[in-house]
């Protein structure tokens, strides 16, 4: 199985490219042509989670882009990087310039929500639409789900990270991530572990998990991208997500965003693995309505 997992990651790497951002060797999936769909991932994932969505978007004549944030996936994990939402947004702003992206349709997921919303707030003139996948919106009052809380604590977080292995992750993936784990091969599922840990054993991931910006100032920044904006916003939600439940977050979507419609799909938190064609279709439909 080790060879199969390695092959999955090598194939993913071949599908993307590397470029330099302020001395950080940065990886991105960047495929297709046409209008840009810029997908921001969360934790404990990377651009790998969007690979199927991007392929589906390419089939629809779009350019799909997802950058691995520092500390995750195949991008560098510098010890002196500021692993905080606002700084990630600045990093992605630099990526937009490097990738020659003038306009984009934004897709966000998990902690890619606050990062992506801040990115949009800093680049309002470039945003053409936003699609919100299972994420937090009231970041100031966000309470981490039980599965995320151990990572906040010293020692406990390190122990929890060690416990994520090729043996344990598939169980979590089937319980939290998807309704039907046969949607992906065993090697693809286990590749998430190797892409999370890599050369630093996940130390950068722990810094990120302990550095959530939940200030009023950051919330106000985020709001400028979500309310009274010129572009359309939609939500596409894995309706069976046990961590970020739609019952809870629909109130945030209604109160804090200009979301015009919400599409509930039969999946859990990692819906991109399972209902990628449906997600791409909803994004494509929204793009067509911006013409």
CSV table of C-alpha atoms in Angstrom, one decimal:
chain,number,residue,atom,x,y,z
A,1,UNK,CA,0.0,0.0,0.0
A,2,UNK,CA,2.9,2.4,0.7
A,3,UNK,CA,3.8,2.4,-3.0
A,4,UNK,CA,0.2,3.0,-4.0
A,5,UNK,CA,-0.1,6.0,-1.7
A,6,UNK,CA,3.2,7.4,-3.0
A,7,UNK,CA,2.0,7.0,-6.6
A,8,UNK,CA,-1.2,8.9,-5.7
A,9,UNK,CA,0.8,11.8,-4.3
A,10,UNK,CA,3.2,11.8,-7.2
A,11,UNK,CA,0.4,11.9,-9.7
A,12,UNK,CA,-1.2,14.8,-7.8
A,13,UNK,CA,2.1,16.5,-7.9
A,14,UNK,CA,2.5,16.0,-11.6
A,15,UNK,CA,-1.0,17.5,-12.1
A,16,UNK,CA,0.1,20.8,-10.5
A,17,UNK,CA,3.1,23.1,-10.4
A,18,UNK,CA,5.5,24.9,-8.0
A,19,UNK,CA,6.3,28.6,-7.8
A,20,UNK,CA,8.0,30.9,-5.4
A,21,UNK,CA,6.1,33.3,-3.1
A,22,UNK,CA,8.4,35.3,-0.8
A,23,UNK,CA,10.9,32.5,-0.6
A,24,UNK,CA,8.2,29.9,0.1
A,25,UNK,CA,8.1,27.0,-2.5
A,26,UNK,CA,4.4,26.9,-3.2
A,27,UNK,CA,2.3,24.2,-4.8
A,28,UNK,CA,-0.9,24.7,-6.7
A,29,UNK,CA,-3.3,22.7,-8.9
A,30,UNK,CA,-3.8,25.0,-11.9
A,31,UNK,CA,-5.7,23.3,-14.7
A,32,UNK,CA,-7.8,24.3,-17.7
A,33,UNK,CA,-8.6,27.7,-19.2
A,34,UNK,CA,-11.4,30.2,-19.2
A,35,UNK,CA,-12.9,32.0,-16.2
A,36,UNK,CA,-10.9,31.2,-13.0
A,37,UNK,CA,-12.4,29.3,-10.1
A,38,UNK,CA,-10.1,29.8,-7.1
A,39,UNK,CA,-10.6,27.2,-4.5
A,40,UNK,CA,-9.3,27.7,-0.9
A,41,UNK,CA,-8.9,24.5,1.2
A,42,UNK,CA,-9.1,24.0,4.9
A,43,UNK,CA,-7.6,21.6,7.5
A,44,UNK,CA,-6.3,19.0,7.6
A,45,UNK,CA,-6.4,19.0,3.8
A,46,UNK,CA,-4.8,20.7,0.8
A,47,UNK,CA,-5.5,21.2,-2.9
A,48,UNK,CA,-5.7,17.4,-3.0
A,49,UNK,CA,-9.3,17.7,-1.7
A,50,UNK,CA,-10.3,19.8,-4.8
A,51,UNK,CA,-8.7,17.6,-7.4
A,52,UNK,CA,-12.0,16.0,-8.6
A,53,UNK,CA,-13.9,19.3,-8.5
A,54,UNK,CA,-11.2,21.0,-10.6
A,55,UNK,CA,-11.2,18.2,-13.1
A,56,UNK,CA,-15.0,18.6,-13.4
A,57,UNK,CA,-14.7,22.4,-13.8
A,58,UNK,CA,-12.1,21.9,-16.6
A,59,UNK,CA,-14.6,19.7,-18.4
A,60,UNK,CA,-17.0,22.7,-18.2
A,61,UNK,CA,-14.4,25.0,-19.8
A,62,UNK,CA,-13.2,26.7,-16.6
A,63,UNK,CA,-9.7,27.2,-15.1
A,64,UNK,CA,-9.6,25.6,-11.7
A,65,UNK,CA,-6.9,26.7,-9.2
A,66,UNK,CA,-6.2,25.6,-5.7
A,67,UNK,CA,-3.0,26.6,-3.8
A,68,UNK,CA,-1.6,24.6,-0.9
A,69,UNK,CA,-1.4,26.9,2.1
A,70,UNK,CA,2.0,27.0,3.8
A,71,UNK,CA,2.1,24.2,6.4
A,72,UNK,CA,-0.2,21.9,4.4
A,73,UNK,CA,0.1,19.7,1.4
A,74,UNK,CA,3.1,20.1,-0.8
A,75,UNK,CA,3.9,23.8,0.0
A,76,UNK,CA,6.8,24.6,2.3
A,77,UNK,CA,6.3,24.7,6.1
A,78,UNK,CA,8.6,27.6,7.3
A,79,UNK,CA,9.0,27.8,11.1
A,80,UNK,CA,8.9,31.6,11.0
A,81,UNK,CA,5.7,31.9,9.0
A,82,UNK,CA,2.7,33.5,10.6
A,83,UNK,CA,0.1,30.8,10.5
A,84,UNK,CA,-2.9,33.0,10.9
A,85,UNK,CA,-6.0,33.6,8.7
A,86,UNK,CA,-5.2,37.2,7.7
A,87,UNK,CA,-1.6,36.4,6.8
A,88,UNK,CA,-2.8,33.4,4.7
A,89,UNK,CA,-5.1,35.9,2.9
A,90,UNK,CA,-2.1,38.1,2.1
A,91,UNK,CA,-0.1,35.0,0.9
A,92,UNK,CA,-2.9,34.1,-1.5
A,93,UNK,CA,-3.1,37.7,-2.7
A,94,UNK,CA,0.5,37.3,-3.7
A,95,UNK,CA,-0.3,34.0,-5.4
A,96,UNK,CA,-3.0,35.7,-7.5
A,97,UNK,CA,-0.4,38.0,-8.8
A,98,UNK,CA,2.1,35.3,-9.5
A,99,UNK,CA,-0.5,33.2,-11.3
A,100,UNK,CA,-1.7,36.2,-13.4
A,101,UNK,CA,-5.3,36.0,-12.0
A,102,UNK,CA,-7.1,39.3,-12.5
A,103,UNK,CA,-10.6,38.1,-11.8
A,104,UNK,CA,-11.9,34.9,-10.0
A,105,UNK,CA,-14.9,33.0,-8.7
A,106,UNK,CA,-14.1,32.1,-5.1
A,107,UNK,CA,-14.8,28.7,-3.5
A,108,UNK,CA,-14.1,28.2,0.2
A,109,UNK,CA,-14.2,25.3,2.6
A,110,UNK,CA,-13.5,24.7,6.3
A,111,UNK,CA,-10.9,27.2,7.6
A,112,UNK,CA,-10.6,28.2,3.9
A,113,UNK,CA,-13.7,30.2,4.7
A,114,UNK,CA,-12.2,32.8,6.9
A,115,UNK,CA,-9.0,32.8,4.8
A,116,UNK,CA,-10.9,33.1,1.6
A,117,UNK,CA,-13.3,35.8,2.9
A,118,UNK,CA,-10.4,37.9,4.0
A,119,UNK,CA,-8.8,37.3,0.6
A,120,UNK,CA,-12.0,38.5,-1.1
A,121,UNK,CA,-12.2,41.6,1.3
A,122,UNK,CA,-8.7,42.6,0.2
A,123,UNK,CA,-9.5,42.0,-3.5
A,124,UNK,CA,-13.1,43.0,-3.9
A,125,UNK,CA,-12.6,44.3,-7.4
A,126,UNK,CA,-11.4,40.9,-8.5
A,127,UNK,CA,-14.2,38.7,-7.1
A,128,UNK,CA,-16.9,37.6,-9.5
A,129,UNK,CA,-18.8,35.2,-7.2
A,130,UNK,CA,-18.5,33.2,-4.0
A,131,UNK,CA,-19.5,29.6,-3.4
A,132,UNK,CA,-19.4,28.7,0.3
A,133,UNK,CA,-18.8,25.0,1.2
A,134,UNK,CA,-19.1,23.8,4.8
A,135,UNK,CA,-17.3,26.5,6.7
A,136,UNK,CA,-17.6,29.0,9.5
A,137,UNK,CA,-18.9,32.5,8.9
A,138,UNK,CA,-19.4,34.0,12.4
A,139,UNK,CA,-15.7,33.5,13.0
A,140,UNK,CA,-15.6,35.7,16.1
A,141,UNK,CA,-18.0,33.4,18.0
A,142,UNK,CA,-17.0,30.1,16.3
A,143,UNK,CA,-16.6,27.2,18.7
A,144,UNK,CA,-14.4,24.4,17.4
A,145,UNK,CA,-16.1,21.0,17.0
A,146,UNK,CA,-15.0,18.3,19.5
A,147,UNK,CA,-12.8,16.6,16.9
A,148,UNK,CA,-10.8,19.8,16.5
A,149,UNK,CA,-10.4,20.8,20.1
A,150,UNK,CA,-7.5,18.5,21.1
A,151,UNK,CA,-5.2,20.2,18.6
A,152,UNK,CA,-5.5,23.5,20.5
A,153,UNK,CA,-3.7,22.1,23.6
A,154,UNK,CA,0.0,21.5,24.0
A,155,UNK,CA,0.9,17.8,24.5
A,156,UNK,CA,-2.7,16.7,23.8
A,157,UNK,CA,-2.5,18.1,20.3
A,158,UNK,CA,0.8,16.4,19.6
A,159,UNK,CA,-0.6,13.1,20.8
A,160,UNK,CA,-3.8,13.5,18.7
A,161,UNK,CA,-1.7,14.2,15.6
A,162,UNK,CA,0.4,11.0,16.2
A,163,UNK,CA,-2.8,9.1,16.4
A,164,UNK,CA,-3.7,10.0,12.8
A,165,UNK,CA,-2.3,7.1,10.8
A,166,UNK,CA,-3.1,5.1,7.7
A,167,UNK,CA,-5.0,2.8,10.1
A,168,UNK,CA,-7.1,5.4,11.9
A,169,UNK,CA,-7.7,8.0,9.3
A,170,UNK,CA,-10.0,5.9,7.0
A,171,UNK,CA,-12.3,5.4,9.9
A,172,UNK,CA,-12.5,9.1,10.6
A,173,UNK,CA,-12.9,9.8,6.9
A,174,UNK,CA,-15.9,7.5,6.7
A,175,UNK,CA,-17.5,8.9,9.8
A,176,UNK,CA,-16.9,12.6,9.3
A,177,UNK,CA,-16.0,13.0,5.7
A,178,UNK,CA,-18.3,11.2,3.3
A,179,UNK,CA,-21.4,9.1,3.3
A,180,UNK,CA,-19.9,6.4,1.0
A,181,UNK,CA,-16.1,6.0,1.3
A,182,UNK,CA,-16.0,3.9,-1.8
A,183,UNK,CA,-16.1,7.2,-3.7
A,184,UNK,CA,-12.3,7.2,-3.3
A,185,UNK,CA,-9.6,4.5,-3.3
A,186,UNK,CA,-7.9,3.3,-0.1
A,187,UNK,CA,-4.7,4.9,-1.4
A,188,UNK,CA,-6.3,8.2,-2.1
A,189,UNK,CA,-7.9,8.3,1.4
A,190,UNK,CA,-4.6,7.4,3.1
A,191,UNK,CA,-2.7,10.0,1.0
A,192,UNK,CA,-4.3,12.7,3.2
A,193,UNK,CA,-2.2,11.5,6.2
A,194,UNK,CA,1.1,11.8,4.2
A,195,UNK,CA,0.1,15.2,2.8
A,196,UNK,CA,-0.7,16.4,6.3
A,197,UNK,CA,2.5,15.2,8.0
A,198,UNK,CA,5.3,15.2,5.4
A,199,UNK,CA,8.7,16.5,6.6
A,200,UNK,CA,7.6,18.4,9.7
A,201,UNK,CA,5.2,15.6,11.1
A,202,UNK,CA,2.4,18.2,11.1
A,203,UNK,CA,4.0,20.8,13.4
A,204,UNK,CA,2.9,23.7,11.1
A,205,UNK,CA,-0.6,22.3,11.2
A,206,UNK,CA,-0.6,22.5,15.0
A,207,UNK,CA,0.6,26.2,14.8
A,208,UNK,CA,-2.4,26.9,12.5
A,209,UNK,CA,-4.8,25.2,14.8
A,210,UNK,CA,-3.6,27.3,17.8
A,211,UNK,CA,-3.7,30.6,15.9
A,212,UNK,CA,-7.3,31.2,14.9
A,213,UNK,CA,-8.0,34.9,14.5
A,214,UNK,CA,-11.4,35.4,16.2
A,215,UNK,CA,-11.1,39.2,16.8
A,216,UNK,CA,-13.9,41.7,16.1
A,217,UNK,CA,-11.6,43.5,13.7
A,218,UNK,CA,-11.1,40.3,11.6
A,219,UNK,CA,-14.8,39.6,11.6
A,220,UNK,CA,-15.5,43.1,10.4
A,221,UNK,CA,-13.0,42.6,7.6
A,222,UNK,CA,-14.7,39.3,6.6
A,223,UNK,CA,-18.1,41.0,6.6
A,224,UNK,CA,-17.0,43.4,3.8
A,225,UNK,CA,-16.8,40.4,1.5
A,226,UNK,CA,-20.1,38.9,2.5
A,227,UNK,CA,-22.7,41.7,2.8
A,228,UNK,CA,-23.8,44.4,0.4
A,229,UNK,CA,-21.5,43.2,-2.4
A,230,UNK,CA,-21.9,43.4,-6.2
A,231,UNK,CA,-21.3,39.7,-6.8
A,232,UNK,CA,-23.6,36.7,-6.2
A,233,UNK,CA,-23.0,34.3,-3.2
A,234,UNK,CA,-24.3,30.8,-2.9
A,235,UNK,CA,-23.8,28.0,-0.4
A,236,UNK,CA,-23.3,24.3,-1.3
A,237,UNK,CA,-23.4,22.2,1.9
A,238,UNK,CA,-22.8,18.6,2.7
A,239,UNK,CA,-26.0,18.2,4.6
A,240,UNK,CA,-24.8,15.2,6.7
A,241,UNK,CA,-21.7,17.0,8.1
A,242,UNK,CA,-21.6,16.0,11.8
A,243,UNK,CA,-19.1,18.8,12.7
A,244,UNK,CA,-20.3,21.8,10.8
A,245,UNK,CA,-24.0,21.1,10.7
A,246,UNK,CA,-26.3,22.9,8.3
A,247,UNK,CA,-28.9,23.3,11.1
A,248,UNK,CA,-26.5,25.5,12.9
A,249,UNK,CA,-24.7,27.3,10.1
A,250,UNK,CA,-27.8,28.2,8.0
A,251,UNK,CA,-28.5,30.9,10.5
A,252,UNK,CA,-25.1,32.4,9.9
A,253,UNK,CA,-25.6,32.2,6.2
A,254,UNK,CA,-28.9,34.0,6.5
A,255,UNK,CA,-27.7,36.7,8.9
A,256,UNK,CA,-24.2,37.4,7.9
A,257,UNK,CA,-24.1,36.9,4.2
A,258,UNK,CA,-25.9,37.9,1.0
A,259,UNK,CA,-26.3,34.2,0.1
A,260,UNK,CA,-29.0,34.0,-2.5
A,261,UNK,CA,-29.5,30.2,-2.5
A,262,UNK,CA,-28.3,27.1,-0.7
A,263,UNK,CA,-27.9,23.7,-2.2
A,264,UNK,CA,-27.8,20.7,0.1
A,265,UNK,CA,-25.9,17.7,-1.1
A,266,UNK,CA,-25.8,14.2,0.2
A,267,UNK,CA,-22.4,14.1,1.8
A,268,UNK,CA,-20.5,15.1,5.0
A,269,UNK,CA,-17.5,17.4,5.6
A,270,UNK,CA,-15.3,16.3,2.7
A,271,UNK,CA,-18.0,16.7,0.1
A,272,UNK,CA,-15.5,17.5,-2.6
A,273,UNK,CA,-14.5,13.8,-2.6
A,274,UNK,CA,-18.0,12.5,-3.0
A,275,UNK,CA,-20.2,15.0,-4.9
A,276,UNK,CA,-17.6,16.8,-7.0
A,277,UNK,CA,-19.6,16.8,-10.1
A,278,UNK,CA,-22.6,18.3,-8.4
A,279,UNK,CA,-20.4,21.0,-6.8
A,280,UNK,CA,-18.8,21.9,-10.1
A,281,UNK,CA,-22.3,22.1,-11.7
A,282,UNK,CA,-23.5,24.5,-9.1
A,283,UNK,CA,-20.3,26.7,-9.5
A,284,UNK,CA,-20.7,26.6,-13.2
A,285,UNK,CA,-24.4,27.6,-13.0
A,286,UNK,CA,-23.5,30.6,-10.7
A,287,UNK,CA,-20.8,31.7,-13.2
A,288,UNK,CA,-23.3,31.7,-16.0
A,289,UNK,CA,-25.6,33.9,-14.0
A,290,UNK,CA,-22.8,36.6,-13.8
A,291,UNK,CA,-22.7,37.1,-17.5
